[in-house]
Amino acid sequence: MLELQNICYTVDGKEILKDISLTIEDRFVAVTGPNGSGKSTLLKIIMGILKPTSGRVLFDGQDITDMPVNERANLGISYAFQQPVHFKGLRVKDILELANKDARSFNKACKILSDVGLCAKDYIFRELNATLSGGEMKRIEIAMTAARGSKLSLFDEPEAGIDLWSFQSLIHIFENLYQKTSGSIVIISHQERILAIADKIIYLKDGEGVLYDDRDKVLSAINIVGPGCAILNEKGPRPEKAKGVD
Amino acid sequence: MDSIQKNLLHEVAALDALPQGAYNIRSNGQSTARNTTANIDIVTKADKPGIDIIIKPGTKNESVHIPVIISESGLKEMVYNDFFIGEDCDVTIIAGCGISNCGDQDSRHDGIHQFFVGKNSKVRYVERHYGEGTGTGKRLMNPATVVELEPGSAMQLETSQIGGVDDTIRTTRATMKENTTLIIHDKILTNLDQKAVAEIEVAMNGDGGSCDIVSRGVAKDNSYQEVVLGIDGNAACSGHAECDSIIMDHGVILATPRLKASNVEASLIHEAAIGKIAGDQLMKLMTLGLTEKEAEETIIQGFLR
């Protein structure tokens, strides 16, 4: 479905991504690796927010390398920002409706927001400004992206800053998205519990795709390889596999 | 009323038919429709153009519409409207002016609205200014608003100039007594070579007063805006002034927040920001399928809501 061919991205002489080539056919792919390894850059290149210095991006066989962001969005790619954007004057309702026209119905908006643990009547008319906490903004960002039900949904560290909201609920969203759409999900994550429900994992380091394989193979490899991804070696039991994912 | 006038009425007062409650519609310098109610009287001034709107004490949940429309090129008028709002009222007043100028002469409406808000009354005032037309004649409006709040009263002003006005000086002066509340939301959109000056000055003279002024402006093309927000804290009160602007193309905005405290218990804050539309805002909306132009319009529409 998504093919990256020899993607390089260089800024001020610094190589952020070095000749990445991979094909994503699986439904749930996690991207992990140390900070600064190029994960966010890779997702931004897929969405079209950044243009690769060289290389091609193909989506369903179509070369979209030079296609603007909005056209990619209409083709079926969604993107949840790591740092959600504030808007003065635009309300949660407005942005949800842009993401999914059905959200004009209060019941639908209610469903979308309740999936991220927010009560629609408390939030629907709130502005997406600094009066919302970072955690609330993040949940709305995730809900908005999930509500689009796209062929390919990209999430940049959805777990970052979700405050008191239960982590299990976040995983539940991805499971739902997985089950209800026939689309694929690509998530940047450091969290073992998210990696544990992925079909495949891409492990980036220093801008290179070091590993891209089935989840268990990559997990066991990076646990052994160790130093690049210490955060993955969290204490505690390994989570159970999520239903319907494997 | 012809279709141009009907459209102006829709733009400035969201009216597609005669409104309920009290109203006075002024069209091309004449009062063309009027209705009074048991509690709200509208009287033509004897000494100068304009009307007195007299609202009886205790009037609740009633509204007054007083739109002004001008479709005659070259018409110039100065109108004085005074609102006498009795004690313990809760009313909504919808005003506004629309000018359609398809001729080569300037059309101009200057209006002075004075509000005398009685003790413990609550007033919501909505005013929209709008211009249209393909003529070379300018569309000019200079509204002046004077507010006097008696103890315990509250007023919310939602004023906007939504486009098509070539030149304007908008002044608002408010005097607040004890335990009064004043909320002002002012929005201005200018484009082409338009010029807009907005001055809002509030004197907080009574203890327990609370004032919040939010001004939002968007200047496109070669347009110019000047905004002055001033609060004088002369008592134990709290005041907040926020001036937020977006400039585009070659637009220029000069924002001047001014605070003066003459009482140690006065707590006054101002914020001012001017900048272009943030790139990440455009990008976010584009990831939802909007073109850059659509994203820009959506952001401005929200900003000036």
XYZ file of C-alpha atoms in Angstrom:
551
model
C 0.000 0.000 0.000
C 2.790 2.413 0.946
C 6.186 2.211 -0.570
C 9.190 4.353 0.285
C 11.977 4.222 -2.270
C 15.444 5.401 -1.270
C 14.180 8.247 0.915
C 16.873 10.705 1.986
C 16.295 13.874 3.935
C 19.083 16.335 4.576
C 18.928 19.657 6.419
C 21.904 22.020 6.586
C 24.217 19.238 5.505
C 22.932 16.902 8.208
C 21.456 13.637 7.033
C 18.241 13.036 8.984
C 17.131 10.073 6.875
C 19.570 7.938 4.942
C 18.289 5.939 2.017
C 15.184 4.427 3.572
C 13.406 1.900 1.421
C 10.504 -0.111 2.720
C 7.018 -1.285 1.843
C 4.168 -1.194 4.302
C 1.444 -3.706 3.581
C 0.527 -4.642 7.130
C -2.385 -3.199 9.033
C -0.513 -2.044 12.127
C 3.076 -0.904 11.973
C 4.972 0.767 14.788
C 8.007 2.965 14.235
C 10.430 3.107 17.110
C 13.994 4.062 17.835
C 15.983 6.541 19.882
C 15.246 10.255 19.919
C 16.656 11.945 16.855
C 16.570 8.791 14.789
C 14.303 10.361 12.157
C 10.945 8.817 13.099
C 8.890 12.022 12.967
C 10.651 13.117 9.789
C 9.712 9.830 8.167
C 6.005 10.294 9.001
C 6.054 13.905 7.865
C 7.490 12.811 4.539
C 4.706 10.249 4.143
C 2.083 12.958 4.888
C 3.842 15.471 2.628
C 4.603 17.982 5.376
C 8.266 17.559 4.471
C 9.607 16.838 1.020
C 12.383 14.287 0.774
C 15.731 15.487 -0.540
C 15.647 12.447 -2.793
C 13.642 9.284 -3.186
C 10.007 8.550 -3.977
C 6.834 7.902 -1.976
C 4.221 5.618 -3.531
C 0.708 5.160 -2.161
C -1.400 2.387 -3.667
C 1.048 2.337 -6.557
C 0.675 6.074 -7.237
C 3.730 8.302 -6.949
C 2.712 10.977 -4.421
C 6.174 12.451 -3.802
C 5.219 15.824 -5.274
C 1.594 15.782 -4.136
C 0.553 18.483 -1.629
C -0.606 17.592 1.858
C -4.314 18.210 1.273
C -4.401 16.002 -1.809
C -2.734 13.210 0.131
C -5.342 13.721 2.852
C -8.134 13.368 0.317
C -6.448 10.288 -1.093
C -6.773 8.643 2.322
C -3.848 9.578 4.549
C -4.370 11.058 8.027
C -1.831 12.429 10.426
C -1.987 13.086 14.160
C 0.524 15.705 15.225
C 2.847 15.030 18.121
C 2.244 18.603 19.287
C -1.416 19.407 18.602
C -2.007 22.826 17.091
C -3.901 25.604 18.909
C -6.468 27.707 17.054
C -8.002 30.896 18.374
C -11.681 30.821 17.573
C -11.946 27.350 16.072
C -13.899 25.024 18.305
C -13.611 21.289 18.859
C -16.856 20.931 16.909
C -15.468 22.769 13.869
C -12.370 20.667 13.624
C -14.202 17.385 14.203
C -16.583 18.272 11.391
C -13.653 18.934 9.093
C -12.275 15.530 10.023
C -15.580 13.728 9.607
C -18.771 15.321 8.249
C -20.895 12.946 10.321
C -19.624 14.729 13.429
C -22.260 17.402 12.713
C -24.576 15.051 14.547
C -24.144 15.480 18.268
C -24.413 11.733 18.806
C -21.573 11.050 16.403
C -19.412 13.791 17.923
C -20.227 12.337 21.318
C -19.082 8.901 20.184
C -15.838 10.273 18.708
C -14.952 12.160 21.869
C -16.068 9.495 24.315
C -13.608 7.135 22.618
C -10.857 9.348 23.977
C -12.499 9.687 27.355
C -13.974 13.172 26.829
C -17.598 14.113 27.334
C -18.888 15.864 24.217
C -21.137 18.315 26.031
C -18.169 19.629 27.995
C -15.894 19.975 24.990
C -17.771 20.392 21.742
C -18.031 24.183 21.983
C -14.615 24.719 23.567
C -12.035 26.555 21.517
C -8.887 24.677 20.612
C -6.804 27.186 22.495
C -4.557 27.265 25.522
C -7.500 26.843 27.905
C -7.371 23.140 27.027
C -4.614 21.188 28.714
C -1.899 19.460 26.708
C -3.504 16.123 27.513
C -6.937 17.248 26.359
C -5.500 18.644 23.127
C -3.695 15.379 22.518
C -6.807 13.304 23.012
C -8.796 15.531 20.638
C -6.000 15.235 18.073
C -6.100 11.444 18.311
C -9.910 11.380 18.154
C -9.914 13.647 15.112
C -7.439 11.481 13.222
C -9.214 8.270 14.160
C -12.575 9.796 13.143
C -11.379 10.196 9.579
C -11.162 6.412 9.222
C -8.528 6.787 6.517
C -6.791 4.111 4.471
C -3.584 5.076 6.229
C -3.547 6.754 9.654
C -0.266 8.123 10.935
C 0.197 8.886 14.640
C 3.279 10.662 15.947
C 3.808 9.538 19.537
C 0.158 9.410 20.550
C 1.070 8.361 24.070
C 3.054 11.511 24.829
C 1.227 13.721 27.313
C -1.989 11.781 27.675
C -1.867 12.564 31.417
C -4.339 10.748 33.625
C -6.241 9.095 30.869
C -5.790 5.362 30.966
C -3.239 3.952 28.634
C -5.503 1.004 27.959
C -8.092 3.365 26.477
C -5.521 4.629 24.030
C -4.739 1.124 22.933
C -8.460 0.483 22.664
C -8.740 3.313 20.105
C -6.169 1.716 17.874
C -7.859 -1.648 18.228
C -11.170 -0.062 17.275
C -9.642 1.708 14.332
C -8.054 -1.555 13.304
C -11.315 -3.449 13.517
C -13.728 -0.889 12.110
C -11.746 0.301 9.132
C -9.857 -1.692 6.624
C -7.095 0.872 6.816
C -3.553 0.677 8.072
C -2.103 2.385 11.108
C 1.474 3.574 11.452
C 2.403 4.762 14.924
C 5.586 6.247 16.259
C 5.920 4.982 19.781
C 8.404 4.261 22.508
C 5.816 2.378 24.498
C 6.209 -1.344 24.759
C 2.462 -1.803 25.175
C 1.820 -0.159 21.825
C 4.665 -2.016 20.160
C 3.148 -5.208 21.551
C 0.012 -4.871 19.423
C 1.828 -4.038 16.180
C 2.044 -6.482 13.332
C 5.432 -5.176 12.333
C 7.962 -2.784 13.783
C 10.331 -0.423 12.033
C 13.385 0.340 14.141
C 15.224 3.484 13.105
C 18.587 4.613 14.366
C 20.620 7.588 13.186
C 18.335 7.990 10.187
C 18.708 4.444 9.000
C 16.130 1.700 8.926
C 18.045 -0.800 11.014
C 15.255 -3.299 11.377
C 11.862 -3.833 9.799
C 10.272 -7.140 10.571
C 7.584 -8.966 12.512
C 6.990 -7.515 15.933
C 8.449 -10.337 17.976
C 11.605 -10.518 15.919
C 12.260 -6.787 16.211
C 11.384 -6.677 19.892
C 13.704 -9.480 20.718
C 16.426 -7.979 18.538
C 16.265 -4.533 20.080
C 16.082 -5.926 23.575
C 19.335 -7.645 22.842
C 20.822 -4.807 20.849
C 19.900 -2.700 23.823
C 21.588 0.650 24.080
C 19.692 2.397 21.293
C 16.331 1.894 22.894
C 16.665 1.561 26.629
C 13.149 2.855 27.122
C 11.781 -0.330 25.645
C 13.239 -2.307 28.496
C 10.607 -1.089 30.905
C 10.131 -3.069 34.063
C 6.909 -4.955 34.458
C 5.067 -7.773 32.783
C 4.712 -7.915 29.052
C 1.135 -7.012 28.081
C -1.215 -9.553 26.630
C -1.820 -9.477 22.944
C -4.761 -7.354 21.975
C -7.787 -9.154 20.658
C -8.335 -9.139 16.952
C -4.947 -7.740 16.158
C -3.031 -10.873 15.354
C -37.778 46.945 0.106
C -35.706 45.790 -2.873
C -33.366 42.811 -2.982
C -30.254 44.931 -2.231
C -31.881 46.309 0.898
C -33.088 42.848 1.931
C -29.586 41.492 1.555
C -28.118 44.342 3.634
C -30.672 43.638 6.348
C -29.677 40.005 6.317
C -25.970 40.827 6.558
C -26.189 43.330 9.406
C -29.008 41.922 11.500
C -29.510 38.352 10.223
C -33.060 39.391 9.388
C -35.009 37.839 6.526
C -38.357 39.075 7.799
C -39.531 41.625 10.295
C -38.227 40.668 13.712
C -40.248 39.883 16.798
C -40.367 42.449 19.540
C -39.522 46.103 19.138
C -37.758 47.384 16.042
C -36.965 50.408 13.970
C -35.603 49.952 10.481
C -33.918 52.989 8.989
C -33.496 52.851 5.252
C -31.888 55.596 3.140
C -32.274 58.187 5.869
C -35.911 57.389 6.761
C -37.548 55.215 9.354
C -39.391 52.699 7.177
C -40.723 50.246 9.744
C -41.228 50.455 13.464
C -42.805 48.393 16.194
C -43.040 49.088 19.897
C -44.117 46.784 22.687
C -45.744 47.263 26.074
C -42.292 47.546 27.621
C -40.188 49.081 24.875
C -40.999 52.410 23.324
C -39.237 53.986 20.336
C -39.626 57.721 19.870
C -38.296 59.883 17.038
C -36.073 62.680 18.290
C -37.519 66.131 17.781
C -34.296 68.123 17.642
C -32.019 65.938 15.549
C -32.056 62.760 13.462
C -32.376 59.604 15.521
C -34.512 57.840 18.065
C -34.875 57.324 21.795
C -35.363 53.734 22.862
C -36.985 53.602 26.259
C -37.065 50.279 28.055
C -39.279 50.027 31.139
C -37.801 48.804 34.428
C -38.146 45.054 34.896
C -38.301 44.239 31.168
C -36.896 40.753 30.685
C -36.113 38.584 27.675
C -37.127 41.160 25.108
C -35.192 42.430 22.124
C -34.887 45.576 20.023
C -33.644 45.583 16.439
C -32.502 48.907 14.992
C -30.690 48.201 11.719
C -29.688 50.978 9.337
C -29.324 50.344 5.628
C -28.169 52.661 2.882
C -28.426 51.737 -0.778
C -28.553 55.267 -2.201
C -25.152 56.389 -3.459
C -24.025 59.723 -2.040
C -26.266 59.640 1.052
C -24.612 61.055 4.165
C -26.225 61.024 7.562
C -25.521 61.568 11.226
C -27.850 59.713 13.562
C -28.235 59.907 17.329
C -29.788 56.929 19.086
C -30.168 56.939 22.857
C -31.091 53.891 24.881
C -32.647 54.383 28.290
C -32.687 51.004 29.987
C -34.582 50.926 33.274
C -33.596 49.006 36.375
C -33.658 45.191 36.573
C -33.934 44.606 32.830
C -32.506 41.785 30.742
C -32.628 42.732 27.066
C -30.881 42.202 23.745
C -30.283 45.022 21.308
C -29.349 44.268 17.706
C -27.982 47.171 15.710
C -25.863 47.449 12.613
C -25.348 49.331 9.425
C -25.095 48.105 5.876
C -24.133 50.271 2.945
C -24.434 49.199 -0.663
C -22.841 51.749 -2.940
C -22.948 51.152 -6.649
C -22.476 54.810 -7.567
C -19.536 57.163 -7.777
C -20.357 59.282 -4.721
C -19.333 58.443 -1.182
C -22.046 57.097 1.150
C -21.587 57.717 4.815
C -23.297 56.807 8.053
C -22.167 58.292 11.344
C -24.018 57.072 14.375
C -23.809 57.868 18.031
C -25.333 55.294 20.341
C -25.624 56.182 23.989
C -26.619 53.555 26.528
C -27.818 54.450 29.991
C -28.052 51.092 31.727
C -30.097 51.135 34.930
C -29.216 49.448 38.197
C -28.932 45.646 38.090
C -29.845 45.485 34.414
C -28.268 43.212 31.882
C -27.844 44.215 28.236
C -26.451 42.342 25.281
C -25.648 44.584 22.345
C -24.786 43.207 18.912
C -23.621 45.535 16.149
C -22.444 44.557 12.687
C -21.122 46.860 10.021
C -20.981 45.805 6.425
C -20.372 47.355 3.042
C -20.817 46.164 -0.535
C -21.208 47.481 -4.042
C -19.226 47.896 -7.194
C -19.233 51.699 -7.488
C -16.227 53.940 -7.076
C -17.957 55.850 -4.256
C -16.637 54.964 -0.827
C -18.573 53.294 1.954
C -17.842 55.151 5.164
C -19.043 54.521 8.705
C -18.082 56.157 11.956
C -19.872 54.632 14.894
C -19.501 56.081 18.378
C -20.766 54.144 21.366
C -21.143 55.603 24.825
C -21.994 53.352 27.755
C -22.882 54.351 31.280
C -23.337 51.485 33.678
C -25.246 52.091 36.895
C -24.375 49.990 39.976
C -24.883 46.255 39.604
C -25.496 46.384 35.863
C -23.784 44.404 33.132
C -23.336 44.909 29.433
C -21.907 42.719 26.727
C -21.003 44.336 23.415
C -20.337 42.199 20.355
C -19.281 44.587 17.638
C -17.886 43.746 14.256
C -16.994 45.179 10.903
C -17.084 42.217 8.614
C -15.861 43.751 5.380
C -16.532 46.242 2.648
C -16.128 49.430 4.704
C -13.526 51.747 3.168
C -12.849 54.005 6.083
C -13.997 53.953 9.666
C -13.297 55.444 13.041
C -14.999 53.384 15.729
C -14.984 54.793 19.222
C -16.378 53.245 22.362
C -16.341 55.011 25.726
C -17.661 53.328 28.836
C -18.025 54.510 32.404
C -18.528 51.869 35.050
C -19.898 52.337 38.552
C -19.628 49.834 41.408
C -20.227 46.124 40.864
C -20.675 46.450 37.137
C -19.507 44.119 34.413
C -18.503 45.057 30.902
C -17.515 42.606 28.191
C -16.495 43.907 24.778
C -15.674 41.697 21.806
C -14.700 43.765 18.798
C -13.793 42.255 15.430
C -12.544 43.975 12.316
C -11.668 42.623 8.898
C -10.107 44.994 6.369
C -8.840 44.359 2.878
C -7.863 46.266 -0.287
C -6.919 49.836 0.725
C -9.345 50.064 3.635
C -8.534 51.872 6.830
C -10.027 51.233 10.256
C -9.366 52.929 13.551
C -10.905 51.489 16.719
C -10.618 53.150 20.094
C -12.103 51.593 23.182
C -11.711 53.474 26.446
C -13.153 52.267 29.718
C -13.186 54.149 33.011
C -13.683 51.789 35.942
C -14.856 54.107 38.664
C -16.613 51.757 41.081
C -15.359 49.034 43.398
C -16.126 45.473 42.344
C -16.101 46.302 38.640
C -14.984 43.773 36.060
C -14.088 44.518 32.476
C -12.898 42.281 29.666
C -12.066 43.726 26.252
C -11.066 41.424 23.425
C -10.225 42.922 20.072
C -9.447 40.796 17.040
C -8.365 42.176 13.730
C -7.388 40.801 10.343
C -5.716 43.155 7.857
C -5.361 41.852 4.305
C -3.977 43.348 1.091
C -2.853 46.963 1.672
C -5.274 47.713 4.486
C -4.429 49.504 7.702
C -5.819 49.140 11.218
C -5.207 51.031 14.395
C -6.512 49.699 17.678
C -6.342 51.475 20.997
C -7.619 49.671 24.070
C -7.523 51.697 27.237
C -8.624 50.876 30.754
C -8.503 53.287 33.674
C -8.708 51.454 36.985
C -9.905 54.130 39.373
C -11.306 51.763 42.017
C -10.913 48.244 43.393
C -11.622 46.515 40.105
C -10.246 44.034 37.630
C -9.709 44.768 33.954
C -8.331 42.777 31.062
C -7.607 43.972 27.538
C -6.521 41.639 24.762
C -5.633 42.699 21.280
C -4.969 39.912 18.844
C -4.311 40.501 15.172
C -3.433 38.684 11.996
C -1.716 40.485 9.162
C -1.602 39.183 5.626
C -0.141 40.416 2.339
C 0.910 44.049 2.946
C -1.531 44.730 5.766
C -0.464 46.942 8.662
C -1.810 46.875 12.225
C -0.889 49.269 14.989
C -2.100 48.038 18.378
C -1.839 50.140 21.499
C -3.038 48.692 24.767
C -3.084 51.320 27.515
C -3.625 50.724 31.218
C -3.806 53.298 33.950
C -4.281 52.373 37.594
C -5.014 55.024 40.165
C -6.140 52.713 42.947
C -3.863 50.145 44.570
C -6.687 47.599 44.477
C -7.058 47.885 40.710
C -5.817 44.803 38.904
C -5.256 45.420 35.206
C -3.782 43.188 32.530
C -3.203 43.655 28.842
C -2.054 41.337 26.102
C -1.301 42.168 22.500
C -0.123 39.970 19.673
C 0.244 40.557 15.951
C 1.454 38.012 13.469
C 0.734 36.054 10.338
C -1.297 32.859 10.321
C 0.845 30.184 11.925
C 2.244 27.657 9.472
C 1.327 24.718 11.678
C -2.312 25.860 11.734
C -2.429 25.831 7.939
C -0.680 22.490 7.867
C -3.088 20.929 10.376
C -6.115 21.911 8.306
C -4.425 20.755 5.128
C -3.949 17.323 6.699
C -7.754 17.316 6.983
C -8.066 17.850 3.226
C -8.387 21.639 2.941
C -6.398 23.564 0.360
C -4.103 26.278 1.687
C -6.654 28.928 0.676
C -9.526 27.073 2.357
C -7.415 26.559 5.469
C -6.647 30.275 5.579
C -10.338 31.165 5.268
C -11.323 28.679 7.947
C -8.735 30.078 10.358
C -9.838 33.676 9.771
C -13.507 32.761 10.037
C -12.841 31.132 13.407
C -10.603 33.954 14.571
C -13.288 36.532 13.820
C -16.216 34.429 15.001
